PDB file of C-alpha atoms in Angstrom:
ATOM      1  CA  UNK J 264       3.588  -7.721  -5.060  1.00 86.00           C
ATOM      2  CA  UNK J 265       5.862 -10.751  -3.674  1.00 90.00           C
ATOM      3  CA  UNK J 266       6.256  -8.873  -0.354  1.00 91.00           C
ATOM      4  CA  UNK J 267       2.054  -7.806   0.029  1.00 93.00           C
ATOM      5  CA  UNK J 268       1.487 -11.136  -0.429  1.00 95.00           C
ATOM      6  CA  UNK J 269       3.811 -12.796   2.056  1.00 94.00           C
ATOM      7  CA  UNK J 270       3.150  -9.925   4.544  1.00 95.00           C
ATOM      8  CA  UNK J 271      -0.308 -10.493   4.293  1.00 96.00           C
ATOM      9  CA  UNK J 272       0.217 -14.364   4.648  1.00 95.00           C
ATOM     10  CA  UNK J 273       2.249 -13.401   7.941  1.00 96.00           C
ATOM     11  CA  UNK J 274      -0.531 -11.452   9.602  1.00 96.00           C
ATOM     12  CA  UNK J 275      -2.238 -13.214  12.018  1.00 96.00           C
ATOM     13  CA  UNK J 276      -5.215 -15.867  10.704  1.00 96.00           C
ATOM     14  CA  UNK J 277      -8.587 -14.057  12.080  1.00 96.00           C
ATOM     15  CA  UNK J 278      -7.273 -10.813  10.286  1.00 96.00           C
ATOM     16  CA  UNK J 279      -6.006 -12.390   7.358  1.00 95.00           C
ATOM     17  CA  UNK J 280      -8.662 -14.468   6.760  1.00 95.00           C
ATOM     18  CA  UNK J 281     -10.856 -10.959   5.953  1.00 96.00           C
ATOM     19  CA  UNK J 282      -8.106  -9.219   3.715  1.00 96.00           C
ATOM     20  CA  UNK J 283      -8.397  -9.239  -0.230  1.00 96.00           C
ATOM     21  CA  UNK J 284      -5.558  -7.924  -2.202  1.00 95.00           C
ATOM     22  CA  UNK J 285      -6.102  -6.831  -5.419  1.00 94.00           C
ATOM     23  CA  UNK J 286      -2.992  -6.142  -7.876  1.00 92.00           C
ATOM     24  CA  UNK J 287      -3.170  -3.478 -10.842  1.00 89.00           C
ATOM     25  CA  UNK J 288      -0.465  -3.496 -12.879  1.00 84.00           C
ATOM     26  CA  UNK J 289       1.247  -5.873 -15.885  1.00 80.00           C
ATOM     27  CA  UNK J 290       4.295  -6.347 -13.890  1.00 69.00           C
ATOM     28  CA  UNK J 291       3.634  -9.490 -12.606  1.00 72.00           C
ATOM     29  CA  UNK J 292       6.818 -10.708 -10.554  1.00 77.00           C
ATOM     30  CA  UNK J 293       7.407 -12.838  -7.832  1.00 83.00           C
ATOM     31  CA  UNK J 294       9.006 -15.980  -5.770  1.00 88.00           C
ATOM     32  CA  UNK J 295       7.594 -19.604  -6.255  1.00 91.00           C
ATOM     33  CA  UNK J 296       6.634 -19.343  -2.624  1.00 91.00           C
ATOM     34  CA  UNK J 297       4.341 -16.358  -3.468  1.00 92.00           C
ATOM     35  CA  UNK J 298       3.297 -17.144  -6.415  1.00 91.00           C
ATOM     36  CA  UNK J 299       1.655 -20.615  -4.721  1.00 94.00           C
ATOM     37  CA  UNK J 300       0.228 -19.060  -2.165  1.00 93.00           C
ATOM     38  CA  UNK J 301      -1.173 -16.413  -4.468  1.00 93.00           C
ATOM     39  CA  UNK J 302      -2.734 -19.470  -6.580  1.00 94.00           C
ATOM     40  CA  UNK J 303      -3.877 -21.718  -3.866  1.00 95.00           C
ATOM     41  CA  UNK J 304      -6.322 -18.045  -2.348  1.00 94.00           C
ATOM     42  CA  UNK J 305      -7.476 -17.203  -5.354  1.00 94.00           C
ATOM     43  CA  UNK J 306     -10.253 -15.135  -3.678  1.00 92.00           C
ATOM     44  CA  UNK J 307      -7.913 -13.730  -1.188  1.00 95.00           C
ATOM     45  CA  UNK J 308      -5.058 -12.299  -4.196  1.00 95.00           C
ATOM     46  CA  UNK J 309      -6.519 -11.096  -7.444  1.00 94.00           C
ATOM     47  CA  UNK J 310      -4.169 -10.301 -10.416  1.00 93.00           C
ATOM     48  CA  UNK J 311      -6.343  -7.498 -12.441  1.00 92.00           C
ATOM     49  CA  UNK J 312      -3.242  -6.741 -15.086  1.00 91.00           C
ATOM     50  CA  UNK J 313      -3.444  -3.462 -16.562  1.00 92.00           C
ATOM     51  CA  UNK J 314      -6.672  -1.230 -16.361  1.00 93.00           C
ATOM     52  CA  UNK J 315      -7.878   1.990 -17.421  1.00 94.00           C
ATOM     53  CA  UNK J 316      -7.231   4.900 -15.219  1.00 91.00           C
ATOM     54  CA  UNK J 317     -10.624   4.973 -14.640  1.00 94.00           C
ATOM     55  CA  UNK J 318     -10.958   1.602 -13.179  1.00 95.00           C
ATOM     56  CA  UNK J 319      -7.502   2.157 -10.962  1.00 92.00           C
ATOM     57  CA  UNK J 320      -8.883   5.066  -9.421  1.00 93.00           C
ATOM     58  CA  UNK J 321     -12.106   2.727  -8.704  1.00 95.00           C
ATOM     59  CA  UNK J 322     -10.365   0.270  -7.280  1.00 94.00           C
ATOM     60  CA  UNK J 323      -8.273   2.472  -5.005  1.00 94.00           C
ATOM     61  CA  UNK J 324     -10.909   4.352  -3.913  1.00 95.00           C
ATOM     62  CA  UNK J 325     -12.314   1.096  -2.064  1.00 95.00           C
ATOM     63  CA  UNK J 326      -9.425  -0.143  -0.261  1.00 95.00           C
ATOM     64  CA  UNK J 327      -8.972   0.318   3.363  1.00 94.00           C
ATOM     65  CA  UNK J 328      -4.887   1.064   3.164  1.00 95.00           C
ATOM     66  CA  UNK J 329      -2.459   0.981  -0.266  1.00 94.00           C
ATOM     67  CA  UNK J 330       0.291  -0.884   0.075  1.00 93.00           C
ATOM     68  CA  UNK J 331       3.406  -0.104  -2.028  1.00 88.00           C
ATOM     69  CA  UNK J 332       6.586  -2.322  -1.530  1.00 84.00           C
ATOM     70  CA  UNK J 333       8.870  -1.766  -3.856  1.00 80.00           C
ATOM     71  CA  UNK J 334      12.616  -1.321  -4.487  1.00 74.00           C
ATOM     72  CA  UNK J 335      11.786   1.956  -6.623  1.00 70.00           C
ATOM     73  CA  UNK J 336       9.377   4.843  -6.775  1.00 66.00           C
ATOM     74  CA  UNK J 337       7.490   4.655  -9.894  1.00 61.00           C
ATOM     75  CA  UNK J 338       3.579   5.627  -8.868  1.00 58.00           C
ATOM     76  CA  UNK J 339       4.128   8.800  -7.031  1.00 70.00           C
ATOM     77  CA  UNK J 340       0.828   9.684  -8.786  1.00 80.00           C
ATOM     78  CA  UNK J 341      -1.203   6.598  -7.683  1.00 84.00           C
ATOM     79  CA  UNK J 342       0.345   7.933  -3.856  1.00 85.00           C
ATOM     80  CA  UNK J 343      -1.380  11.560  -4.387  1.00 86.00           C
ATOM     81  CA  UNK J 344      -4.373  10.173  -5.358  1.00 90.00           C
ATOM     82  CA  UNK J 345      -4.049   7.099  -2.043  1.00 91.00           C
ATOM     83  CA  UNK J 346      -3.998  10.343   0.222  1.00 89.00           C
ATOM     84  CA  UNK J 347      -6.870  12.549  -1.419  1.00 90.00           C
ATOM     85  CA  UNK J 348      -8.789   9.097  -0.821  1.00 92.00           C
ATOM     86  CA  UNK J 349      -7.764   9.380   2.695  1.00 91.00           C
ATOM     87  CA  UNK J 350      -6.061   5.680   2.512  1.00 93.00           C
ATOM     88  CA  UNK J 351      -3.644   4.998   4.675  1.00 94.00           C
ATOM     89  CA  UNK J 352      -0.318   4.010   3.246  1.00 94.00           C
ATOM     90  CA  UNK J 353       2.569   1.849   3.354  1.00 94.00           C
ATOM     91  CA  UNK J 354       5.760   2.247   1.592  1.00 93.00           C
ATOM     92  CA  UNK J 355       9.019   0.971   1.525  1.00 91.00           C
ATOM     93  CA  UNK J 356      11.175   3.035   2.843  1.00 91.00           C
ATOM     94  CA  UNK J 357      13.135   4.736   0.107  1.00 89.00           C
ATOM     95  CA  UNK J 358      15.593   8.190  -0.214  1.00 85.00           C
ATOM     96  CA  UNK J 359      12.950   9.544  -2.408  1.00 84.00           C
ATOM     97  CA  UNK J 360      10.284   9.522   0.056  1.00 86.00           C
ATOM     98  CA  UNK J 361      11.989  11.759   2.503  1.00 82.00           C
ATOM     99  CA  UNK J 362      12.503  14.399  -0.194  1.00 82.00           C
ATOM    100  CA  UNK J 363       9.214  14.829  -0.632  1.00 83.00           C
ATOM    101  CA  UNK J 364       8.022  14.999   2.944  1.00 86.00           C
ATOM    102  CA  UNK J 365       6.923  11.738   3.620  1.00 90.00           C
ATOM    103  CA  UNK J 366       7.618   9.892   7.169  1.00 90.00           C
ATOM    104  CA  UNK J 367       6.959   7.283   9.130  1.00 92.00           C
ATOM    105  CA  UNK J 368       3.937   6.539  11.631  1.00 90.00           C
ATOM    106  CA  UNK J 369       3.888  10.587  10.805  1.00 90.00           C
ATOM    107  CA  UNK J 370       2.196  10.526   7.321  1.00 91.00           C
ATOM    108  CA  UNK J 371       2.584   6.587   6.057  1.00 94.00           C
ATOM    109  CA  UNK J 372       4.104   3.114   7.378  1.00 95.00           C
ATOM    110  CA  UNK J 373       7.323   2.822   6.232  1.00 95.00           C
ATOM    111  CA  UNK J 374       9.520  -0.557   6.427  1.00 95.00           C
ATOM    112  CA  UNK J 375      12.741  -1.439   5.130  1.00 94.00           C
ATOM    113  CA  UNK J 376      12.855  -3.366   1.718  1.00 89.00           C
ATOM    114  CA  UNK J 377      12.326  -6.903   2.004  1.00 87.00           C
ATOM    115  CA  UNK J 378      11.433  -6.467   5.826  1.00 94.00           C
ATOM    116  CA  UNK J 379       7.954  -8.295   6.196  1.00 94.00           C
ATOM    117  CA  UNK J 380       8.088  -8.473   9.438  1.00 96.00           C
ATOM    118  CA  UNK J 381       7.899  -4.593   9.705  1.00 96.00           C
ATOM    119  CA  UNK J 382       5.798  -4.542   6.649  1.00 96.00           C
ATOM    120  CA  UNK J 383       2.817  -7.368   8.024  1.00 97.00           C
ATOM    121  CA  UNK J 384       3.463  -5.249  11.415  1.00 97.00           C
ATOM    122  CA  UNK J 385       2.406  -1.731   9.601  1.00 96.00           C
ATOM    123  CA  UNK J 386       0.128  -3.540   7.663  1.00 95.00           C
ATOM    124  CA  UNK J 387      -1.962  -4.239  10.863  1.00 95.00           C
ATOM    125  CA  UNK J 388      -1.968  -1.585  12.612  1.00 95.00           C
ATOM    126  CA  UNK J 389      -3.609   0.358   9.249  1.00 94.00           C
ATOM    127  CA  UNK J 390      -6.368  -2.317   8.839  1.00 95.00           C
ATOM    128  CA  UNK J 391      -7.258  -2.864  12.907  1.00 95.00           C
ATOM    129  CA  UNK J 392      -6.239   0.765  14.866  1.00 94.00           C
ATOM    130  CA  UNK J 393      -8.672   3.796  13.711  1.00 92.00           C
ATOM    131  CA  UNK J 394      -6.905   6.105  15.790  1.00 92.00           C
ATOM    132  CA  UNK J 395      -3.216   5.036  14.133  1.00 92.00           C
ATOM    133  CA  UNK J 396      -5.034   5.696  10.426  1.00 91.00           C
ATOM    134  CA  UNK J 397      -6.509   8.771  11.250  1.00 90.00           C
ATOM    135  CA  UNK J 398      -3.201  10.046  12.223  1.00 90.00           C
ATOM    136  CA  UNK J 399      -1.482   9.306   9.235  1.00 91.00           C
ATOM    137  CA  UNK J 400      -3.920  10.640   6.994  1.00 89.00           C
ATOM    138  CA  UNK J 401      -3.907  14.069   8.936  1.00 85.00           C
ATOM    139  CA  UNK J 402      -0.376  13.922   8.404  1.00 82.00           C
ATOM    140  CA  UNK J 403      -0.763  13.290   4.547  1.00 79.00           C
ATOM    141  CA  UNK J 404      -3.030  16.882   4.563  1.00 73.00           C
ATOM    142  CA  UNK J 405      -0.293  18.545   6.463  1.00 65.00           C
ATOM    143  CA  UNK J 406       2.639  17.134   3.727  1.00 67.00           C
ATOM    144  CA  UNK J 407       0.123  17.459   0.713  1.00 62.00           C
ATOM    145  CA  UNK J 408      -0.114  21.879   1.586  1.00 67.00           C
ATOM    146  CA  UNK J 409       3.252  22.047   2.300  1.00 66.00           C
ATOM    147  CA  UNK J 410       4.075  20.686  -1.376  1.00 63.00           C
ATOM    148  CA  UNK J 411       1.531  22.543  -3.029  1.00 63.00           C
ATOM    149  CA  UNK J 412      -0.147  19.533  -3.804  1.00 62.00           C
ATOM    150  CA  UNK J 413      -4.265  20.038  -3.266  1.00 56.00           C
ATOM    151  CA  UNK J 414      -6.509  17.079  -1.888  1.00 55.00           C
ATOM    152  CA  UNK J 415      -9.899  17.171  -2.568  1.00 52.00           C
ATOM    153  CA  UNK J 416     -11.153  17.032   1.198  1.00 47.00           C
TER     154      UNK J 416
END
């Protein structure tokens, strides 16, 4: 969550100013530096904790892109569900990702961990360039078949 929030924060203001993130999860970690900026936008970061499957799904399925920046995988579920939605997606780029079928600007927005520069960057292009997110999500279809995954298109 440390790095959404300070990649968001590095965005530029006119785009930023229009982005909400909203956090699911009880995992609540992160930097003094992102934990203040995080309390002084309270409208701009909300902290949901835990919710019911249910609600997650509800949640996701209004977002314009998912955003996943972590050191580890452990939601390849929520990432199934991100590209039945049609989200757009950005990951950290980790090993695991690449066994599965998953590359960059071909299927998701990758960046290296801890690289917000990269990650704000990706982060942009999802939320301002239709033709860049309908490319990815076409790709998503393509990697979803060849894993015999099924998205409900």
């Amino acid at each position: 969550m440390e790095y959404t929030i300070l990649a968001v924060n590095a965005v530029d203001a006119d785009l930023r100013n229009v982005i909400e993130c909203v956090f699911i999860g009880k995992y609540l970690q992160f930097s003094d530096g992102a934990r203040q900026l995080a309390e002084a936008m309270p409208d701009r970061y909300r902290f949901l904790g835990k919710q019911p499957n249910e609600e997650a799904l509800r949640y996701l399925a209004s977002v314009d892109a998912y955003v996943l920046a972590s050191y580890s995988e452990p939601q390849s579920l929520t990432l199934w569900k991100s590209f039945e939605l049609d989200l757009p997606v950005c990951l950290s780029y980790l090993e695991t990702y690449r066994h599965i079928g998953l590359r960059h600007a071909q299927n998701v927005m990758m960046h290296p961990m801890g690289n917000l520069e990269i990650l704000s960057s990706n982060l942009r292009m999802m939320l301002t360039s239709g033709d860049m997110r309908r490319s990815v999500t076409r790709g998503q279809e393509i990697v979803a078949q060849s894993s015999g995954q099924r998205l409900g298109r």
